[in-house]
Amino acid sequence: MSEEEKAILAANEAFYQAFANNDYATMETLWSSGTDIAVIHPGWSPLHGYRAVMDSWHRLLSAPGVTPVLCSESRVYIMGQAAFVICTESFDETELVATNIFIRENDGWKLVHHQSGPRSQNSHAALAESVH
Amino acid sequence: MSEEEKAILAANEAFYQAFANNDYATMETLWSSGTDIAVIHPGWSPLHGYRAVMDSWHRLLSAPGVTPVLCSESRVYIMGQAAFVICTESFDETELVATNIFIRENDGWKLVHHQSGPRSQNSHAALAESVH
């Protein structure tokens, strides 16, 4: 694995650590503040722009304690100064799949977008077959 | 809107045209063949690599006739030689949200990844609140 891939996977891992620890202060440092950003939480409409994205994280991470999220099966795709990671998110018994997009900034790889959605739920297996 | 944004939106629109027309031959030309690619269809596990991705499109587009897919509310995010588009996909009465990632190649912007998942379905609104 290249140093670049390791750095991107570390940024992805830091994202899930901040998520799991309900650590909004760290979460804020992991996203790009110099580029336009977006997020699609599962079942939500897309949120566009730094304020909307960070407000959503503030809301989601404002509960005390921890969030039972684990990230696994991460795969990195590099596109020059941008990259994305595809991974599985496990929340107790719920499995989701996510795409996390990063750009390389002076102080490291920063998130610019996150989309997460359900995997292999019966209703959506049927949905996938019928519409997609 | 910049010429670059117009070109990326045109590539995104061509993707949904090929999808709607069950036009696998065109679909194949819209994806990068020089870079590693991936896809997450709604409810499916991620597919990695050119062969797996194109096989999935071949399967999904092999039905005769058309697929009732419409793309709307597209927003472009440019990251140098890479870009992504967030948009709404409507299939009859089902709404999904998608992230489509592109890279700039010699012959234009090519898809490298597509993730689509449900929007605002009751079960997933609850899921988002509870786990994400």
mmCIF file of C-alpha atoms in Angstrom:
data_model
loop_
_atom_site.group_PDB
_atom_site.id
_atom_site.type_symbol
_atom_site.label_atom_id
_atom_site.label_comp_id
_atom_site.label_asym_id
_atom_site.label_seq_id
_atom_site.Cartn_x
_atom_site.Cartn_y
_atom_site.Cartn_z
ATOM 1 C CA MET A 1 0.000 0.000 0.000
ATOM 2 C CA SER A 2 1.383 3.436 -0.947
ATOM 3 C CA GLU A 3 2.016 6.213 1.594
ATOM 4 C CA GLU A 4 -0.755 8.156 -0.125
ATOM 5 C CA GLU A 5 -3.272 5.341 0.363
ATOM 6 C CA LYS A 6 -2.234 5.016 3.994
ATOM 7 C CA ALA A 7 -2.770 8.753 4.542
ATOM 8 C CA ILE A 8 -6.238 8.635 2.971
ATOM 9 C CA LEU A 9 -7.244 5.572 4.991
ATOM 10 C CA ALA A 10 -5.995 7.335 8.140
ATOM 11 C CA ALA A 11 -8.192 10.353 7.317
ATOM 12 C CA ASN A 12 -11.128 7.994 6.771
ATOM 13 C CA GLU A 13 -10.426 6.241 10.063
ATOM 14 C CA ALA A 14 -10.204 9.588 11.890
ATOM 15 C CA PHE A 15 -13.657 10.427 10.541
ATOM 16 C CA TYR A 16 -15.176 7.253 12.014
ATOM 17 C CA GLN A 17 -13.310 7.770 15.305
ATOM 18 C CA ALA A 18 -14.764 11.275 15.651
ATOM 19 C CA PHE A 19 -18.185 9.884 14.702
ATOM 20 C CA ALA A 20 -17.953 7.022 17.210
ATOM 21 C CA ASN A 21 -16.779 9.354 19.985
ATOM 22 C CA ASN A 22 -19.448 11.996 19.251
ATOM 23 C CA ASP A 23 -16.473 14.341 18.950
ATOM 24 C CA TYR A 24 -17.752 17.329 17.016
ATOM 25 C CA ALA A 25 -14.641 19.453 17.667
ATOM 26 C CA THR A 26 -12.449 16.902 15.889
ATOM 27 C CA MET A 27 -15.055 16.245 13.194
ATOM 28 C CA GLU A 28 -14.920 19.923 12.245
ATOM 29 C CA THR A 29 -11.157 19.695 11.593
ATOM 30 C CA LEU A 30 -11.529 16.713 9.240
ATOM 31 C CA TRP A 31 -13.663 18.500 6.646
ATOM 32 C CA SER A 32 -12.364 20.950 4.059
ATOM 33 C CA SER A 33 -13.088 24.554 4.957
ATOM 34 C CA GLY A 34 -11.585 25.866 1.712
ATOM 35 C CA THR A 35 -13.749 23.959 -0.776
ATOM 36 C CA ASP A 36 -17.475 23.552 -1.147
ATOM 37 C CA ILE A 37 -18.669 20.432 0.713
ATOM 38 C CA ALA A 38 -21.803 18.284 0.897
ATOM 39 C CA VAL A 39 -23.256 15.321 2.766
ATOM 40 C CA ILE A 40 -26.018 12.753 2.243
ATOM 41 C CA HIS A 41 -26.977 11.091 5.520
ATOM 42 C CA PRO A 42 -29.045 7.900 5.088
ATOM 43 C CA GLY A 43 -32.622 8.798 4.179
ATOM 44 C CA TRP A 44 -31.965 12.544 4.266
ATOM 45 C CA SER A 45 -32.010 14.973 1.388
ATOM 46 C CA PRO A 46 -28.535 16.151 0.353
ATOM 47 C CA LEU A 47 -27.072 19.011 2.366
ATOM 48 C CA HIS A 48 -24.921 21.514 0.462
ATOM 49 C CA GLY A 49 -22.357 23.927 1.893
ATOM 50 C CA TYR A 50 -20.124 24.094 4.931
ATOM 51 C CA ARG A 51 -22.698 25.475 7.374
ATOM 52 C CA ALA A 52 -25.418 22.940 6.521
ATOM 53 C CA VAL A 53 -22.977 20.012 6.599
ATOM 54 C CA MET A 54 -21.383 20.960 9.902
ATOM 55 C CA ASP A 55 -24.742 21.781 11.487
ATOM 56 C CA SER A 56 -25.896 18.247 10.627
ATOM 57 C CA TRP A 57 -22.832 16.757 12.305
ATOM 58 C CA HIS A 58 -23.301 18.982 15.312
ATOM 59 C CA ARG A 59 -26.851 17.673 15.637
ATOM 60 C CA LEU A 60 -25.895 14.043 15.083
ATOM 61 C CA LEU A 61 -22.939 14.154 17.472
ATOM 62 C CA SER A 62 -24.587 16.185 20.218
ATOM 63 C CA ALA A 63 -25.780 13.177 22.193
ATOM 64 C CA PRO A 64 -23.595 12.311 25.171
ATOM 65 C CA GLY A 65 -21.594 9.065 25.068
ATOM 66 C CA VAL A 66 -20.587 7.132 22.003
ATOM 67 C CA THR A 67 -22.127 6.052 18.684
ATOM 68 C CA PRO A 68 -21.701 2.322 17.971
ATOM 69 C CA VAL A 69 -20.227 2.835 14.500
ATOM 70 C CA LEU A 70 -17.521 0.622 13.054
ATOM 71 C CA CYS A 71 -15.921 1.035 9.634
ATOM 72 C CA SER A 72 -14.614 -1.959 7.701
ATOM 73 C CA GLU A 73 -13.773 -3.182 4.185
ATOM 74 C CA SER A 74 -12.323 0.210 3.203
ATOM 75 C CA ARG A 75 -11.118 0.589 -0.385
ATOM 76 C CA VAL A 76 -9.264 3.666 -1.610
ATOM 77 C CA TYR A 77 -9.529 5.170 -5.097
ATOM 78 C CA ILE A 78 -7.068 7.955 -5.902
ATOM 79 C CA MET A 79 -7.709 10.580 -8.600
ATOM 80 C CA GLY A 80 -4.688 12.892 -8.377
ATOM 81 C CA GLN A 81 -5.399 15.528 -5.717
ATOM 82 C CA ALA A 82 -8.774 13.959 -4.915
ATOM 83 C CA ALA A 83 -9.686 10.487 -3.672
ATOM 84 C CA PHE A 84 -12.608 8.478 -2.411
ATOM 85 C CA VAL A 85 -13.029 5.628 0.017
ATOM 86 C CA ILE A 86 -15.798 3.042 -0.130
ATOM 87 C CA CYS A 87 -16.447 1.246 3.146
ATOM 88 C CA THR A 88 -18.983 -0.632 5.218
ATOM 89 C CA GLU A 89 -20.454 1.074 8.276
ATOM 90 C CA SER A 90 -21.821 -1.147 11.035
ATOM 91 C CA PHE A 91 -24.155 0.278 13.686
ATOM 92 C CA ASP A 92 -25.010 -2.589 16.035
ATOM 93 C CA GLU A 93 -26.991 -4.824 13.664
ATOM 94 C CA THR A 94 -27.484 -2.304 10.866
ATOM 95 C CA GLU A 95 -25.096 -2.302 7.911
ATOM 96 C CA LEU A 96 -24.672 0.674 5.634
ATOM 97 C CA VAL A 97 -22.296 1.391 2.758
ATOM 98 C CA ALA A 98 -20.581 4.728 2.370
ATOM 99 C CA THR A 99 -18.614 6.788 -0.111
ATOM 100 C CA ASN A 100 -16.300 9.372 1.427
ATOM 101 C CA ILE A 101 -14.620 11.880 -0.899
ATOM 102 C CA PHE A 102 -11.398 13.653 0.082
ATOM 103 C CA ILE A 103 -9.145 16.356 -1.357
ATOM 104 C CA ARG A 104 -5.501 16.891 -0.580
ATOM 105 C CA GLU A 105 -4.899 20.193 1.206
ATOM 106 C CA ASN A 106 -1.724 21.655 2.698
ATOM 107 C CA ASP A 107 -2.410 20.022 6.048
ATOM 108 C CA GLY A 108 -3.557 16.652 4.722
ATOM 109 C CA TRP A 109 -6.531 14.882 3.157
ATOM 110 C CA LYS A 110 -9.841 16.549 4.016
ATOM 111 C CA LEU A 111 -13.417 15.366 3.547
ATOM 112 C CA VAL A 112 -15.543 17.107 0.935
ATOM 113 C CA HIS A 113 -18.485 14.681 0.765
ATOM 114 C CA HIS A 114 -19.996 11.668 2.540
ATOM 115 C CA GLN A 115 -22.914 9.556 1.352
ATOM 116 C CA SER A 116 -24.202 6.650 3.377
ATOM 117 C CA GLY A 117 -27.078 4.314 2.589
ATOM 118 C CA PRO A 118 -28.451 0.927 3.596
ATOM 119 C CA ARG A 119 -27.025 -2.337 2.325
ATOM 120 C CA SER A 120 -28.884 -5.540 1.645
ATOM 121 C CA GLN A 121 -32.100 -4.729 3.404
ATOM 122 C CA ASN A 122 -34.898 -6.747 1.924
ATOM 123 C CA SER A 123 -36.929 -3.766 0.836
ATOM 124 C CA HIS A 124 -33.960 -2.290 -0.951
ATOM 125 C CA ALA A 125 -32.751 -5.455 -2.564
ATOM 126 C CA ALA A 126 -36.179 -5.523 -4.140
ATOM 127 C CA LEU A 127 -35.904 -1.840 -4.949
ATOM 128 C CA ALA A 128 -32.567 -2.307 -6.633
ATOM 129 C CA GLU A 129 -33.905 -5.098 -8.783
ATOM 130 C CA SER A 130 -37.000 -3.179 -9.740
ATOM 131 C CA VAL A 131 -35.683 0.278 -10.397
ATOM 132 C CA HIS A 132 -31.947 0.269 -10.709
ATOM 133 C CA MET B 1 -22.024 28.385 -14.922
ATOM 134 C CA SER B 2 -18.496 27.612 -16.168
ATOM 135 C CA GLU B 3 -17.763 25.588 -19.312
ATOM 136 C CA GLU B 4 -16.274 22.929 -17.027
ATOM 137 C CA GLU B 5 -19.468 22.661 -14.982
ATOM 138 C CA LYS B 6 -21.523 22.449 -18.168
ATOM 139 C CA ALA B 7 -19.324 19.613 -19.460
ATOM 140 C CA ILE B 8 -19.659 17.657 -16.187
ATOM 141 C CA LEU B 9 -23.427 18.133 -16.089
ATOM 142 C CA ALA B 10 -23.606 16.963 -19.713
ATOM 143 C CA ALA B 11 -21.667 13.799 -18.782
ATOM 144 C CA ASN B 12 -24.046 13.253 -15.860
ATOM 145 C CA GLU B 13 -27.050 13.785 -18.119
ATOM 146 C CA ALA B 14 -25.638 11.333 -20.698
ATOM 147 C CA PHE B 15 -25.388 8.731 -17.921
ATOM 148 C CA TYR B 16 -29.083 9.075 -17.068
ATOM 149 C CA GLN B 17 -30.039 9.067 -20.763
ATOM 150 C CA ALA B 18 -28.197 5.776 -21.281
ATOM 151 C CA PHE B 19 -29.801 4.416 -18.102
ATOM 152 C CA ALA B 20 -33.306 5.519 -19.165
ATOM 153 C CA ASN B 21 -32.860 4.065 -22.650
ATOM 154 C CA ASN B 22 -31.417 0.764 -21.379
ATOM 155 C CA ASP B 23 -28.521 1.608 -23.690
ATOM 156 C CA TYR B 24 -25.636 -0.504 -22.483
ATOM 157 C CA ALA B 25 -23.421 0.258 -25.488
ATOM 158 C CA THR B 26 -23.463 3.967 -24.670
ATOM 159 C CA MET B 27 -23.215 3.332 -20.921
ATOM 160 C CA GLU B 28 -19.944 1.523 -21.500
ATOM 161 C CA THR B 29 -18.430 4.591 -23.193
ATOM 162 C CA LEU B 30 -19.329 6.888 -20.269
ATOM 163 C CA TRP B 31 -17.199 5.101 -17.656
ATOM 164 C CA SER B 32 -13.447 5.396 -17.325
ATOM 165 C CA SER B 33 -11.604 2.413 -18.721
ATOM 166 C CA GLY B 34 -8.198 3.744 -17.656
ATOM 167 C CA THR B 35 -8.849 4.134 -13.915
ATOM 168 C CA ASP B 36 -10.190 1.798 -11.302
ATOM 169 C CA ILE B 37 -13.968 2.207 -10.935
ATOM 170 C CA ALA B 38 -16.709 1.178 -8.520
ATOM 171 C CA VAL B 39 -20.483 1.302 -8.066
ATOM 172 C CA ILE B 40 -22.974 1.012 -5.204
ATOM 173 C CA HIS B 41 -26.460 0.269 -6.499
ATOM 174 C CA PRO B 42 -29.229 0.824 -3.915
ATOM 175 C CA GLY B 43 -29.240 -2.037 -1.419
ATOM 176 C CA TRP B 44 -26.344 -3.847 -3.098
ATOM 177 C CA SER B 45 -22.886 -4.409 -1.728
ATOM 178 C CA PRO B 46 -20.225 -2.264 -3.411
ATOM 179 C CA LEU B 47 -18.842 -3.573 -6.696
ATOM 180 C CA HIS B 48 -15.163 -2.917 -7.385
ATOM 181 C CA GLY B 49 -13.377 -2.980 -10.757
ATOM 182 C CA TYR B 50 -14.312 -2.444 -14.376
ATOM 183 C CA ARG B 51 -15.644 -5.934 -15.060
ATOM 184 C CA ALA B 52 -17.916 -6.093 -11.998
ATOM 185 C CA VAL B 53 -19.252 -2.585 -12.567
ATOM 186 C CA MET B 54 -19.995 -3.061 -16.256
ATOM 187 C CA ASP B 55 -21.483 -6.516 -15.676
ATOM 188 C CA SER B 56 -23.930 -4.940 -13.227
ATOM 189 C CA TRP B 57 -24.971 -2.338 -15.801
ATOM 190 C CA HIS B 58 -25.314 -5.000 -18.447
ATOM 191 C CA ARG B 59 -27.662 -6.890 -16.152
ATOM 192 C CA LEU B 60 -29.657 -3.815 -15.125
ATOM 193 C CA LEU B 61 -29.993 -2.509 -18.690
ATOM 194 C CA SER B 62 -30.710 -5.814 -20.394
ATOM 195 C CA ALA B 63 -34.476 -5.504 -20.150
ATOM 196 C CA PRO B 64 -36.132 -4.359 -23.346
ATOM 197 C CA GLY B 65 -37.753 -0.927 -23.412
ATOM 198 C CA VAL B 66 -36.982 1.978 -21.143
ATOM 199 C CA THR B 67 -36.313 2.586 -17.440
ATOM 200 C CA PRO B 68 -38.442 5.388 -15.987
ATOM 201 C CA VAL B 69 -35.513 7.273 -14.464
ATOM 202 C CA LEU B 70 -35.338 11.040 -14.299
ATOM 203 C CA CYS B 71 -32.452 13.061 -12.874
ATOM 204 C CA SER B 72 -33.035 16.458 -11.265
ATOM 205 C CA GLU B 73 -31.537 18.941 -8.800
ATOM 206 C CA SER B 74 -27.989 18.260 -10.022
ATOM 207 C CA ARG B 75 -25.179 20.080 -8.226
ATOM 208 C CA VAL B 76 -21.565 19.961 -9.425
ATOM 209 C CA TYR B 77 -18.484 19.977 -7.176
ATOM 210 C CA ILE B 78 -15.143 20.340 -8.967
ATOM 211 C CA MET B 79 -11.848 19.153 -7.444
ATOM 212 C CA GLY B 80 -9.272 19.888 -10.170
ATOM 213 C CA GLN B 81 -9.179 16.901 -12.534
ATOM 214 C CA ALA B 82 -11.951 15.141 -10.612
ATOM 215 C CA ALA B 83 -15.520 16.184 -9.858
ATOM 216 C CA PHE B 84 -18.725 14.856 -8.390
ATOM 217 C CA VAL B 85 -22.401 15.500 -9.007
ATOM 218 C CA ILE B 86 -25.131 15.084 -6.404
ATOM 219 C CA CYS B 87 -28.596 14.654 -7.856
ATOM 220 C CA THR B 88 -32.069 13.278 -7.257
ATOM 221 C CA GLU B 89 -33.159 10.185 -9.183
ATOM 222 C CA SER B 90 -36.888 9.642 -9.673
ATOM 223 C CA PHE B 91 -38.212 6.225 -10.698
ATOM 224 C CA ASP B 92 -41.991 6.578 -10.997
ATOM 225 C CA GLU B 93 -42.887 7.239 -7.369
ATOM 226 C CA THR B 94 -39.553 6.265 -5.811
ATOM 227 C CA GLU B 95 -36.988 8.962 -5.058
ATOM 228 C CA LEU B 96 -33.306 8.219 -4.602
ATOM 229 C CA VAL B 97 -30.277 10.438 -4.133
ATOM 230 C CA ALA B 98 -27.025 9.795 -5.946
ATOM 231 C CA THR B 99 -23.382 10.785 -5.948
ATOM 232 C CA ASN B 100 -21.622 10.399 -9.298
ATOM 233 C CA ILE B 101 -17.843 10.858 -9.400
ATOM 234 C CA PHE B 102 -16.037 11.804 -12.620
ATOM 235 C CA ILE B 103 -12.457 12.285 -13.768
ATOM 236 C CA ARG B 104 -11.280 14.342 -16.693
ATOM 237 C CA GLU B 105 -9.748 12.201 -19.436
ATOM 238 C CA ASN B 106 -8.497 13.146 -22.897
ATOM 239 C CA ASP B 107 -11.911 12.554 -24.413
ATOM 240 C CA GLY B 108 -13.953 14.203 -21.688
ATOM 241 C CA TRP B 109 -15.328 13.596 -18.190
ATOM 242 C CA LYS B 110 -15.763 9.907 -17.367
ATOM 243 C CA LEU B 111 -17.557 8.175 -14.509
ATOM 244 C CA VAL B 112 -15.458 6.424 -11.905
ATOM 245 C CA HIS B 113 -18.115 5.813 -9.231
ATOM 246 C CA HIS B 114 -21.881 5.963 -8.679
ATOM 247 C CA GLN B 115 -23.697 5.492 -5.371
ATOM 248 C CA SER B 116 -27.463 5.664 -5.163
ATOM 249 C CA GLY B 117 -29.658 5.237 -2.113
ATOM 250 C CA PRO B 118 -33.192 5.951 -0.930
ATOM 251 C CA ARG B 119 -34.326 9.375 0.201
ATOM 252 C CA SER B 120 -36.879 10.143 2.863
ATOM 253 C CA GLN B 121 -38.405 6.731 3.174
ATOM 254 C CA ASN B 122 -39.974 6.342 6.555
ATOM 255 C CA SER B 123 -37.819 3.442 7.634
ATOM 256 C CA HIS B 124 -34.680 5.296 6.684
ATOM 257 C CA ALA B 125 -35.660 8.617 8.146
ATOM 258 C CA ALA B 126 -35.938 6.690 11.398
ATOM 259 C CA LEU B 127 -32.658 4.937 10.669
ATOM 260 C CA ALA B 128 -30.879 8.220 10.072
ATOM 261 C CA GLU B 129 -32.127 9.632 13.343
ATOM 262 C CA SER B 130 -31.192 6.549 15.277
ATOM 263 C CA VAL B 131 -27.802 5.627 13.908
ATOM 264 C CA HIS B 132 -26.332 8.478 11.926
#
